[in-house]
Structure formats: structure tokens, C-alpha cells
Coordinates of C-alpha atoms and ligand atoms in Angstrom, one line a residue:
M1221 CA 99.9 127.1 125.6
S1222 CA 101.3 124.6 123.1
T1223 CA 99.5 121.4 123.7
T1224 CA 100.8 118.4 124.5
T1225 CA 101.3 114.8 122.2
H1226 CA 101.4 113.2 125.9
P1227 CA 98.6 111.5 127.1
Q1228 CA 95.4 112.1 128.8
W1229 CA 94.3 110.1 132.4
T1230 CA 90.3 108.5 131.5
T1231 CA 89.1 109.7 134.0
R1232 CA 89.9 112.3 137.5
F1233 CA 89.8 108.9 139.5
A1234 CA 92.8 107.4 137.1
F1235 CA 95.2 110.7 137.7
I1236 CA 94.2 110.2 141.6
L1237 CA 95.1 106.1 141.0
A1238 CA 98.5 106.8 139.0
A1239 CA 99.5 109.8 141.8
A1240 CA 98.6 107.5 144.8
G1241 CA 100.9 105.2 142.9
S1242 CA 103.5 107.3 142.7
A1243 CA 103.0 108.2 146.3
V1244 CA 102.6 104.9 148.6
G1245 CA 106.3 103.3 147.4
L1246 CA 108.8 102.1 149.5
G1247 CA 108.8 106.0 151.2
N1248 CA 105.6 104.5 153.2
I1249 CA 106.6 101.5 154.0
W1250 CA 110.3 100.9 154.0
K1251 CA 111.7 104.3 154.0
F1252 CA 109.1 106.1 156.7
P1253 CA 109.7 103.6 159.7
Y1254 CA 113.4 103.4 159.1
I1255 CA 114.2 107.2 159.3
T1256 CA 111.5 107.1 162.1
G1257 CA 113.7 104.5 164.4
E1258 CA 117.0 106.5 163.8
Y1259 CA 115.6 109.6 164.7
G1260 CA 114.0 108.7 167.5
G1261 CA 109.8 108.5 167.5
G1262 CA 107.3 110.5 168.6
A1263 CA 108.6 114.1 168.1
F1264 CA 110.0 113.5 164.4
V1265 CA 106.9 111.8 162.7
L1266 CA 104.8 114.8 164.7
V1267 CA 106.9 117.1 162.5
Y1268 CA 106.7 114.6 159.7
L1269 CA 102.5 115.0 160.1
A1270 CA 103.1 118.8 160.2
C1271 CA 105.0 119.3 157.4
I1272 CA 102.8 117.0 155.3
A1273 CA 99.7 118.9 156.1
L1274 CA 101.2 122.6 155.9
I1275 CA 104.1 122.4 153.5
G1276 CA 103.5 119.0 151.7
V1277 CA 99.6 119.6 150.7
P1278 CA 99.9 123.3 149.7
V1279 CA 102.5 122.3 147.3
M1280 CA 101.5 119.3 145.9
M1281 CA 98.2 121.4 144.9
A1282 CA 101.0 124.0 143.2
E1283 CA 102.6 121.1 141.6
I1284 CA 99.8 119.4 140.0
L1285 CA 98.2 122.7 138.9
L1286 CA 101.8 124.0 136.8
G1287 CA 101.5 120.4 135.3
R1288 CA 97.5 121.1 134.6
Q1289 CA 98.3 124.4 133.4
G1290 CA 101.6 123.9 131.3
R1291 CA 100.8 120.2 129.9
Q1292 CA 104.3 119.0 129.0
S1293 CA 107.2 118.0 130.6
P1294 CA 108.1 119.7 133.5
I1295 CA 110.9 121.7 131.8
H1296 CA 108.9 122.6 128.8
T1297 CA 105.9 123.4 130.8
M1298 CA 107.8 125.7 133.5
R1299 CA 109.5 127.4 130.6
N1300 CA 106.1 127.9 129.0
L1301 CA 104.5 129.2 131.8
A1302 CA 107.4 131.2 132.6
Q1303 CA 106.7 132.9 129.7
A1304 CA 103.0 133.1 130.1
Q1305 CA 103.5 134.9 133.0
H1306 CA 106.4 136.9 131.8
A1307 CA 108.7 135.4 134.5
S1308 CA 112.3 135.1 134.1
S1309 CA 112.6 131.5 132.2
G1310 CA 115.8 130.4 134.6
W1311 CA 112.6 128.7 136.6
Q1312 CA 113.1 125.8 133.9
I1313 CA 115.7 124.9 137.2
I1314 CA 112.8 123.3 138.6
G1315 CA 112.6 121.2 135.8
W1316 CA 116.0 120.0 135.5
M1317 CA 116.5 120.0 139.4
G1318 CA 114.0 117.8 139.0
V1319 CA 115.6 115.3 136.3
V1320 CA 118.6 114.7 137.9
A1321 CA 116.5 113.6 141.6
G1322 CA 114.3 111.6 140.0
F1323 CA 117.7 109.5 138.4
L1324 CA 118.9 109.8 142.2
I1325 CA 116.5 108.6 143.5
L1326 CA 115.8 106.0 140.7
S1327 CA 119.0 104.8 141.4
F1328 CA 118.2 104.4 144.9
Y1329 CA 115.2 103.3 144.9
S1330 CA 115.6 100.4 142.2
V1331 CA 118.5 98.5 144.4
V1332 CA 115.8 98.8 147.6
A1333 CA 113.0 97.2 145.2
G1334 CA 115.6 95.0 144.1
W1335 CA 115.4 93.3 148.0
A1336 CA 111.8 93.3 148.1
F1337 CA 111.7 90.9 145.0
A1338 CA 114.5 88.9 146.8
Y1339 CA 111.8 88.1 149.4
I1340 CA 109.3 86.6 147.5
P1341 CA 111.5 83.7 146.3
E1342 CA 112.2 83.3 150.2
A1343 CA 108.8 83.6 151.4
I1344 CA 107.5 81.5 148.7
S1345 CA 110.2 78.5 149.5
G1346 CA 109.2 79.0 153.3
N1347 CA 112.7 80.2 153.7
L1348 CA 110.7 82.6 156.2
N1349 CA 109.7 80.0 158.5
G1350 CA 110.4 79.9 161.8
L1351 CA 112.8 82.7 161.1
D1352 CA 114.1 85.1 164.9
K1353 CA 116.3 88.2 165.4
T1354 CA 119.4 86.3 165.0
T1355 CA 118.5 84.5 161.9
S1356 CA 116.1 87.0 160.2
G1357 CA 119.0 89.0 160.5
A1358 CA 121.5 86.8 159.1
L1359 CA 119.7 86.4 155.9
F1360 CA 119.0 90.2 155.1
G1361 CA 122.7 90.8 155.7
E1362 CA 122.9 87.8 153.0
L1363 CA 121.5 89.3 150.4
T1364 CA 122.6 92.6 150.8
G1365 CA 126.5 91.4 151.4
S1366 CA 126.4 89.7 148.3
P1367 CA 126.7 92.2 144.9
T1368 CA 126.0 89.9 142.1
T1369 CA 122.6 89.0 143.9
L1370 CA 121.6 92.7 144.5
L1371 CA 122.7 93.4 141.4
F1372 CA 120.5 90.5 139.7
W1373 CA 117.1 91.8 141.3
H1374 CA 118.2 95.7 140.5
T1375 CA 118.4 94.8 137.2
L1376 CA 115.2 93.3 136.8
F1377 CA 113.4 95.4 139.3
M1378 CA 114.7 98.5 136.2
L1379 CA 113.7 96.3 133.2
L1380 CA 110.1 96.1 134.4
T1381 CA 109.8 99.8 135.5
A1382 CA 111.2 100.7 132.0
L1383 CA 108.7 97.8 130.6
V1384 CA 105.5 100.2 131.8
V1385 CA 107.4 103.5 130.8
S1386 CA 107.4 102.6 127.6
L1387 CA 104.6 100.8 126.6
G1388 CA 102.6 104.1 128.3
V1389 CA 101.2 104.4 131.6
Q1390 CA 97.6 104.2 131.6
N1391 CA 97.1 100.3 130.2
G1392 CA 98.5 98.1 133.1
L1393 CA 99.1 100.7 135.8
E1394 CA 95.6 102.2 136.3
R1395 CA 93.8 98.6 136.7
L1396 CA 97.0 97.5 139.2
V1397 CA 96.7 100.1 141.4
K1398 CA 93.3 100.0 141.3
I1399 CA 93.5 96.3 142.7
L1400 CA 97.0 97.1 144.6
M1401 CA 96.3 99.7 146.7
P1402 CA 93.0 98.1 148.7
A1403 CA 95.3 94.6 149.0
L1404 CA 98.0 96.4 150.6
V1405 CA 96.4 98.4 153.3
G1406 CA 94.2 95.1 153.6
L1407 CA 97.6 93.3 154.0
L1408 CA 99.2 95.7 156.7
I1409 CA 95.6 96.1 159.2
L1410 CA 96.4 92.0 159.0
L1411 CA 100.1 93.0 159.9
V1412 CA 99.2 95.7 163.0
G1413 CA 96.5 92.6 164.1
Y1414 CA 99.8 90.6 164.7
A1415 CA 101.4 93.5 166.2
M1416 CA 99.0 93.9 168.7
A1417 CA 98.8 90.2 169.6
S1418 CA 103.1 90.9 170.4
G1419 CA 102.7 91.7 173.6
K1420 CA 104.4 95.4 172.6
F1421 CA 101.5 97.3 171.3
L1422 CA 101.5 99.7 173.5
Q1423 CA 105.0 100.4 173.4
G1424 CA 105.4 100.9 169.3
L1425 CA 102.9 103.4 170.0
D1426 CA 104.2 104.7 172.0
Y1427 CA 106.9 105.0 170.2
L1428 CA 105.3 106.4 167.6
F1429 CA 103.2 108.6 169.3
N1430 CA 104.5 109.8 172.4
V1431 CA 106.2 113.6 171.5
N1432 CA 109.3 113.6 173.5
F1433 CA 111.2 116.6 171.4
S1434 CA 114.2 116.6 173.7
A1435 CA 114.6 113.0 172.3
V1436 CA 114.7 113.9 168.9
F1437 CA 116.0 117.2 168.7
Y1438 CA 118.6 117.6 171.6
T1439 CA 122.0 115.8 171.5
C1440 CA 123.4 115.6 175.0
Q1441 CA 127.0 115.5 175.9
G1442 CA 127.3 115.4 180.0
A1443 CA 125.4 117.7 181.3
S1444 CA 125.8 119.9 178.0
C1445 CA 122.8 119.9 175.6
T1446 CA 122.4 121.1 172.1
F1447 CA 120.0 121.7 169.5
T1448 CA 119.5 119.4 166.4
A1449 CA 118.0 121.0 163.1
E1450 CA 118.9 118.0 161.3
P1451 CA 115.9 116.0 162.2
L1452 CA 113.3 118.7 161.1
L1453 CA 115.1 118.9 158.0
V1454 CA 114.5 114.9 157.6
A1455 CA 111.0 115.2 158.8
L1456 CA 110.3 118.2 155.6
G1457 CA 113.0 115.7 153.1
H1458 CA 111.0 112.6 154.0
A1459 CA 107.1 114.9 153.9
F1460 CA 108.0 115.7 150.0
F1461 CA 109.5 111.8 149.1
T1462 CA 106.4 110.0 150.7
L1463 CA 104.3 112.6 148.4
S1464 CA 106.2 112.4 145.1
L1465 CA 106.8 116.5 145.1
G1466 CA 109.1 118.7 144.6
M1467 CA 110.7 116.9 141.4
G1468 CA 107.8 116.9 138.4
A1469 CA 106.4 113.2 138.6
I1470 CA 103.5 114.9 140.4
M1471 CA 103.8 117.6 137.5
V1472 CA 104.0 115.5 134.4
Y1473 CA 100.9 113.6 135.9
G1474 CA 99.1 116.5 136.6
S1475 CA 99.6 117.4 132.6
Y1476 CA 98.0 114.4 131.8
M1477 CA 95.1 115.1 134.0
P1478 CA 91.7 115.9 132.3
G1479 CA 91.1 119.5 132.3
K1480 CA 87.9 119.9 134.6
A1481 CA 89.2 117.2 137.4
F1482 CA 89.4 119.1 141.4
I1483 CA 93.0 119.9 142.3
A1484 CA 92.6 120.0 145.8
S1485 CA 90.2 117.5 146.8
S1486 CA 92.4 115.1 144.7
T1487 CA 95.3 116.3 146.5
L1488 CA 93.5 115.7 149.9
M1489 CA 92.6 112.3 149.0
V1490 CA 96.5 111.4 147.2
A1491 CA 98.1 112.4 151.1
I1492 CA 95.8 111.1 153.2
A1493 CA 96.0 107.6 151.7
D1494 CA 99.5 107.9 151.7
T1495 CA 100.1 109.6 155.6
V1496 CA 97.4 106.3 156.9
I1497 CA 99.7 103.4 154.6
A1498 CA 103.0 104.9 156.1
L1499 CA 101.2 105.5 160.1
L1500 CA 99.9 102.0 159.7
A1501 CA 103.5 100.1 158.4
G1502 CA 104.7 102.0 161.7
M1503 CA 102.0 100.8 163.6
A1504 CA 102.5 96.6 162.2
I1505 CA 107.1 97.3 162.6
F1506 CA 107.9 99.0 165.7
P1507 CA 105.9 96.4 168.2
L1508 CA 107.7 93.7 166.3
V1509 CA 111.2 95.7 167.6
F1510 CA 110.5 95.8 170.7
A1511 CA 108.9 92.3 171.0
N1512 CA 112.3 91.1 169.0
D1513 CA 114.8 93.2 171.1
L1514 CA 115.5 94.7 167.9
T1515 CA 116.5 98.4 167.8
P1516 CA 114.6 100.5 166.2
G1517 CA 117.5 102.5 164.7
A1518 CA 118.7 99.5 163.2
G1519 CA 118.9 101.7 159.8
P1520 CA 117.7 100.3 156.1
G1521 CA 117.5 96.5 156.8
L1522 CA 114.7 97.6 159.4
V1523 CA 111.8 96.5 157.7
F1524 CA 113.5 93.7 155.7
V1525 CA 114.5 91.9 159.6
T1526 CA 111.5 92.6 161.3
L1527 CA 108.7 91.8 159.0
P1528 CA 109.7 88.5 158.1
I1529 CA 110.3 87.5 161.7
A1530 CA 106.3 88.2 161.9
F1531 CA 105.2 86.1 158.7
G1532 CA 107.8 83.4 159.8
S1533 CA 105.3 82.6 163.3
M1534 CA 102.2 83.6 161.8
P1535 CA 99.3 81.2 160.6
A1536 CA 99.5 81.3 157.1
G1537 CA 102.4 83.1 157.0
Q1538 CA 104.5 81.8 153.7
F1539 CA 101.6 83.4 152.2
F1540 CA 100.7 85.9 153.7
G1541 CA 104.7 86.8 153.5
S1542 CA 104.9 85.9 149.7
L1543 CA 101.7 88.6 149.0
F1544 CA 103.2 91.1 151.1
F1545 CA 106.5 91.1 149.3
V1546 CA 104.5 90.9 145.8
L1547 CA 102.5 94.3 146.9
L1548 CA 105.7 95.9 148.1
L1549 CA 107.1 95.4 144.8
I1550 CA 104.5 96.8 143.0
A1551 CA 103.8 99.6 145.0
A1552 CA 107.8 100.3 144.2
W1553 CA 107.0 99.7 140.7
S1554 CA 103.9 102.4 140.6
S1555 CA 106.8 104.7 142.5
A1556 CA 109.1 104.1 139.8
I1557 CA 107.6 104.5 136.7
S1558 CA 106.8 108.4 137.8
L1559 CA 110.3 108.5 138.8
V1560 CA 111.5 107.6 135.0
E1561 CA 108.4 110.2 133.6
P1562 CA 109.2 113.7 133.5
A1563 CA 112.6 112.4 131.9
V1564 CA 111.2 110.7 129.0
A1565 CA 108.7 113.3 128.5
W1566 CA 111.7 115.9 128.6
L1567 CA 112.7 113.6 125.3
T1568 CA 110.2 112.8 123.6
E1569 CA 109.6 116.1 123.3
R1570 CA 113.0 118.0 122.9
W1571 CA 114.6 115.4 120.5
Q1572 CA 111.5 113.8 119.1
W1573 CA 112.7 110.4 120.7
C1574 CA 110.8 107.8 120.4
R1575 CA 108.8 106.4 124.0
V1576 CA 110.8 103.5 124.1
R1577 CA 114.5 104.5 123.4
A1578 CA 113.8 107.6 125.9
T1579 CA 113.0 105.0 128.6
L1580 CA 116.2 103.0 127.7
A1581 CA 118.5 106.1 128.3
V1582 CA 117.1 107.4 131.2
T1583 CA 116.1 103.9 133.0
G1584 CA 120.3 102.4 131.6
L1585 CA 121.4 105.7 133.1
A1586 CA 119.8 104.9 136.6
W1587 CA 120.8 101.3 135.9
I1588 CA 124.3 102.4 136.0
L1589 CA 124.4 104.7 138.9
G1590 CA 122.8 102.0 141.1
I1591 CA 125.4 99.8 140.8
G1592 CA 127.1 102.4 143.0
S1593 CA 124.4 101.8 146.0
V1594 CA 124.6 98.1 145.3
L1595 CA 127.9 98.2 146.7
S1596 CA 127.6 100.3 149.2
F1597 CA 126.0 97.3 151.1
N1598 CA 129.5 95.1 150.5
Y1599 CA 132.7 96.7 148.5
W1600 CA 131.9 99.9 149.6
S1601 CA 130.4 100.0 152.8
G1602 CA 134.3 101.1 154.7
P1603 CA 134.8 104.2 155.8
E1604 CA 137.2 104.5 152.8
Y1605 CA 133.9 105.0 150.5
Q1606 CA 131.8 107.3 152.5
W1607 CA 131.8 111.0 152.6
F1608 CA 130.4 113.1 155.6
G1609 CA 130.0 109.3 157.0
K1610 CA 127.1 108.4 154.4
T1611 CA 127.9 105.8 151.7
F1612 CA 127.2 106.9 148.5
F1613 CA 123.8 104.9 148.4
D1614 CA 123.1 107.0 151.9
L1615 CA 124.4 110.3 150.2
K1616 CA 122.4 109.9 146.9
D1617 CA 119.4 109.8 149.3
Y1618 CA 120.1 112.5 151.3
L1619 CA 121.0 114.9 148.5
A1620 CA 117.6 114.0 146.7
S1621 CA 115.1 113.9 149.2
N1622 CA 116.2 116.2 151.5
I1623 CA 118.3 118.6 149.1
L1624 CA 117.0 119.1 146.0
L1625 CA 113.2 117.6 146.7
P1626 CA 112.7 120.4 149.1
L1627 CA 114.3 122.8 147.3
G1628 CA 112.0 121.9 144.1
G1629 CA 108.8 122.7 146.2
L1630 CA 110.3 126.3 147.7
L1631 CA 110.7 127.0 143.9
I1632 CA 107.1 125.6 143.2
A1633 CA 106.1 127.9 145.9
L1634 CA 107.8 130.8 145.1
F1635 CA 106.8 130.3 140.8
T1636 CA 102.7 130.0 141.8
A1637 CA 102.1 132.1 144.2
W1638 CA 105.0 135.2 143.7
A1639 CA 105.9 135.0 139.6
A1640 CA 102.9 133.8 138.7
Q1641 CA 99.7 136.4 139.0
R1642 CA 96.9 135.1 141.6
R1643 CA 94.2 134.9 138.9
F1644 CA 96.4 132.4 137.3
S1645 CA 96.2 129.9 140.8
E1646 CA 91.7 131.0 141.3
Q1647 CA 91.6 130.1 137.7
G1648 CA 93.2 126.9 137.4
L1649 CA 92.3 125.6 141.4
A1650 CA 89.1 127.2 140.5
L1651 CA 88.1 126.8 144.2
S1652 CA 85.0 127.7 146.5
R1653 CA 85.9 127.4 149.7
G1654 CA 89.7 127.8 150.8
F1655 CA 91.9 129.9 148.4
A1656 CA 93.0 132.5 150.8
L1657 CA 93.9 129.7 153.6
W1658 CA 96.0 127.9 150.3
W1659 CA 97.3 130.7 149.0
W1660 CA 98.3 132.3 152.7
L1661 CA 100.4 128.2 152.9
I1662 CA 102.0 128.9 149.4
R1663 CA 102.3 132.5 149.6
Y1664 CA 104.1 132.8 153.4
L1665 CA 104.1 129.5 155.6
A1666 CA 105.5 126.8 152.7
P1667 CA 108.5 128.6 151.5
L1668 CA 109.6 130.0 154.7
G1669 CA 109.1 127.3 156.5
I1670 CA 111.5 124.8 154.1
A1671 CA 113.7 127.8 153.9
L1672 CA 114.0 127.9 157.6
I1673 CA 114.2 124.5 157.6
F1674 CA 117.3 125.2 155.3
L1675 CA 119.1 127.5 156.8
H1676 CA 118.8 125.6 160.4
A1677 CA 120.7 122.8 158.9
I1678 CA 122.9 124.2 157.5
G1679 CA 123.4 126.3 160.8
L1680 CA 122.7 129.9 160.0
V1681 CA 120.0 130.3 161.9
Ligands
LIG2420 N1 107.0 109.2 147.0 C1 107.4 107.4 146.2 C2 107.6 106.8 147.8 O1 107.7 107.5 148.9 C3 108.8 108.0 146.0 C4 109.0 108.9 144.8 C5 109.7 109.9 145.3 C6 108.4 109.0 144.0 C7 109.4 111.5 144.5 C8 108.1 109.7 142.8 C9 109.1 111.0 143.1 O2 108.0 105.2 147.7

């Protein structure tokens, strides 16, 4: 197998940090609470947790394994591995779909990261002080209503992303993430503490953890109720999104992994950190939703409307608020770079482009696509600019997260467990225990689960 010209993580710990940096991002703190609110709480959370444990974790192990054995960009990794395993070169599609998904995600991710960016000066200057439900909503509305402001922050975030990717990932990032993660967890715990004092903590917990399947999976008109599979698909899609799976980000990070690192335990650590951070965010946000009479299903603005109310009224809120948005920005940053990396790695291998040129091309294209996300909140927010009831922003998210990522995951599972030989995984994972369980999950449960949820969602089963 050809060796890579790409760098390697210095240690196994560096890989874990980078993968956790990729996984922990806006998905945990912005998206998880808001989709949980839209899809009705506990039952959705339970399905999401099941998807992480039964599908996400085994697929993540497979994706890292493919990357580490292929040691190139996902497109070339898949081509080489397919060749080595005497399988069709069509498996390269995994890499291609990942590149497309990366563009789609980055083009809305950067706009949301721009919101976090925009809230930093607001928090520092004391503009969040004393906010209530109405003024907080108005502040967010003012931001999203202004295309030029959104464009400004979107551009700045994209430049920041381009900067780190073009410099090469290790230097700044490894160090940054080491400080960021504990700080983020610390701050989230502080916010959960604040939420406990809100008087609605139990109601918030109840919303998150009280499993009521009929409320989430059945839509009723009068006495007749029909089952809807959409929350299942969204929970599955989010499991992939939050773990950065199915699009080559984790594969390309795996390709920089030192040869002897332990894939299974690294995966578990990343998945646990990611899940705990999402749940902490939910526990901080939902009590505030209820304490302030907000609606859980308020949509993408949920976090940006609730948390500023908390910062605005807590002691030293100006300081903690500023710190929180800085951390959120860094979390988004360390995820964004992994969205760019698969395409950049491919351009440098295939066309021998230098890193800077490849990075500028990829982030430039995503920036242009991102203009559509910017406009989705103002000029293009009307129904004439919606498809299937979704704005351009929502549509890109839906297509990437709920279709392309799970499909990528399905193909990764199928390749690893059906196209490649069992020995390939046995040797690569080198597990002393648990191989049979993983093999069963990746060979049967994960692909069947994903396929069933897809078929359900399009109404075939
Ligand atoms: N996992 C990141 C988050 O939760 C988003 C992401 C998705 C990053 C796919 C890379 C690949 O914010």
C-alpha cells in the first residue's frame, strides 16, 4: 500500500484529542438541544443514544480502521483498500460523497459559528446584561435579519478555518483542544448549576429523559394517529453528525494515526466525551426554556436565545458569557477543520496542490455556498424560497446530515464487514476481547438499522 505524504499525529493521545475536537462542536451545544426540542424530547434522546451506542460507535471504529490501513485521503484510501481486498473500485464513492457532505455542512456550519462569533463582542460589551425572553429574541432576530452582519462573521470564521488547515493541523490544534475541552465542560457544568437554580430543573430533566414514544413518533389528527419515522431518521442523522461520521473526517484523521494506537478504546473515549457534552448542554438549556416560557421547538435560535438570558442575570455573567461564546467558537473551529481536511488531502494527493492552495479552494467554495445559508434567515426566508418546507439552510443540513452521512456510514459498514475479509478487521483492530460483538454490530445490526430507518423514512416499510 502506498505511504502517505501526510503528517502523523505525534501520539495516540493527540489522535484522541483531534477526533474529540472534531466530534465536539456546534452539533453538541447548538444542534442537539434544538432538534431535541423540535422532535419532542425524551423518546428522541433515547433513540439518539441508542444510535450512538449501537451504530455510531461500531461505524466509528470501522471508519478509523479504514483510514489507518489506507493512509491516504478518503477517496484514495477507499480506492486502495478496494483494490487490496479485490473489491470494486466503486467503493471510492464513500470518499466522494464525503467530500460533497463536507462542503454542504461547512457552508451552514460556518454561518452558525459566525453567530457564536458575533455574540462574543455582545457579551464582552455587556449587551447581554439583563436580557429577558423578548429582548434576547430581538437581539438574535437583529443578527440573523442582517445579511451583511452574518456575511461578515461567516467570512471571518471561514478565514480562521482556512488558516489552521493551511498551516497543518497539529501545531496549534493539539494544544488548543487540550485546554478547550476541560474548560468547555467546566463552563457547561456551571451553566447546569445555574439551570438548577432556575426552579424548572426537574421539568427540564423530565423533558430530556422522560421517554414518551407516542408524543414523538405519532402525529394525531383527532382520534386517528399515524406513526412517523422522521424523528428516527433525524436521531440517526444526528448521531452521525455529532460523531463526525460517514464523511471521511474521522477516516482522514485515522490515516494520520500512529500504527500501534488502539482504535476501540480511542473510539469509546471520543463517543463518551461527545455524548456527555451534548447531555450537559441539554440539561443547561431546557430548564431555562421552561423558566422563561420559551418553546422547546423554537428552532436553530434556541441556544442563542436561552443562554444569553442566563448569562444576563447570573453573577459575573458578562465574564462567563464571553468565555462561553469563545469556547463555542473554538469548538466549532476544531470541527470545521475536519470538514475541510478530506477534500484538501485529496487535492494535495491527486493534483499535487500545495496545502495553502487546496485549502483556499475548498474553503472558498464552501464560503460561496454559505452565502445561501446567510440569506436563508432574511431575504430567502419566505415560502417562495423553500423546498419541502425547508429553507436552503435547512435543506443542506437535512441532505447532508440525514441522508449523506448515514448513507456513508452504511457503505463503510458494508465495505468493512462484507467486501473486505474478516482478517482485515481482526488484524487491524487487534482486539483481545469484544471482536465478535463488534463484528456482529458492523456486519448486521448497523447496516440493517440504517437501511430500515431509511426505508421507513421514505415510506417503504
Ligand atoms: N461533529 C461536529 C459537531 O458536532 C460536526 C461535524 C460533522 C464535523 C461531520 C465533521 C464532520 O459539531
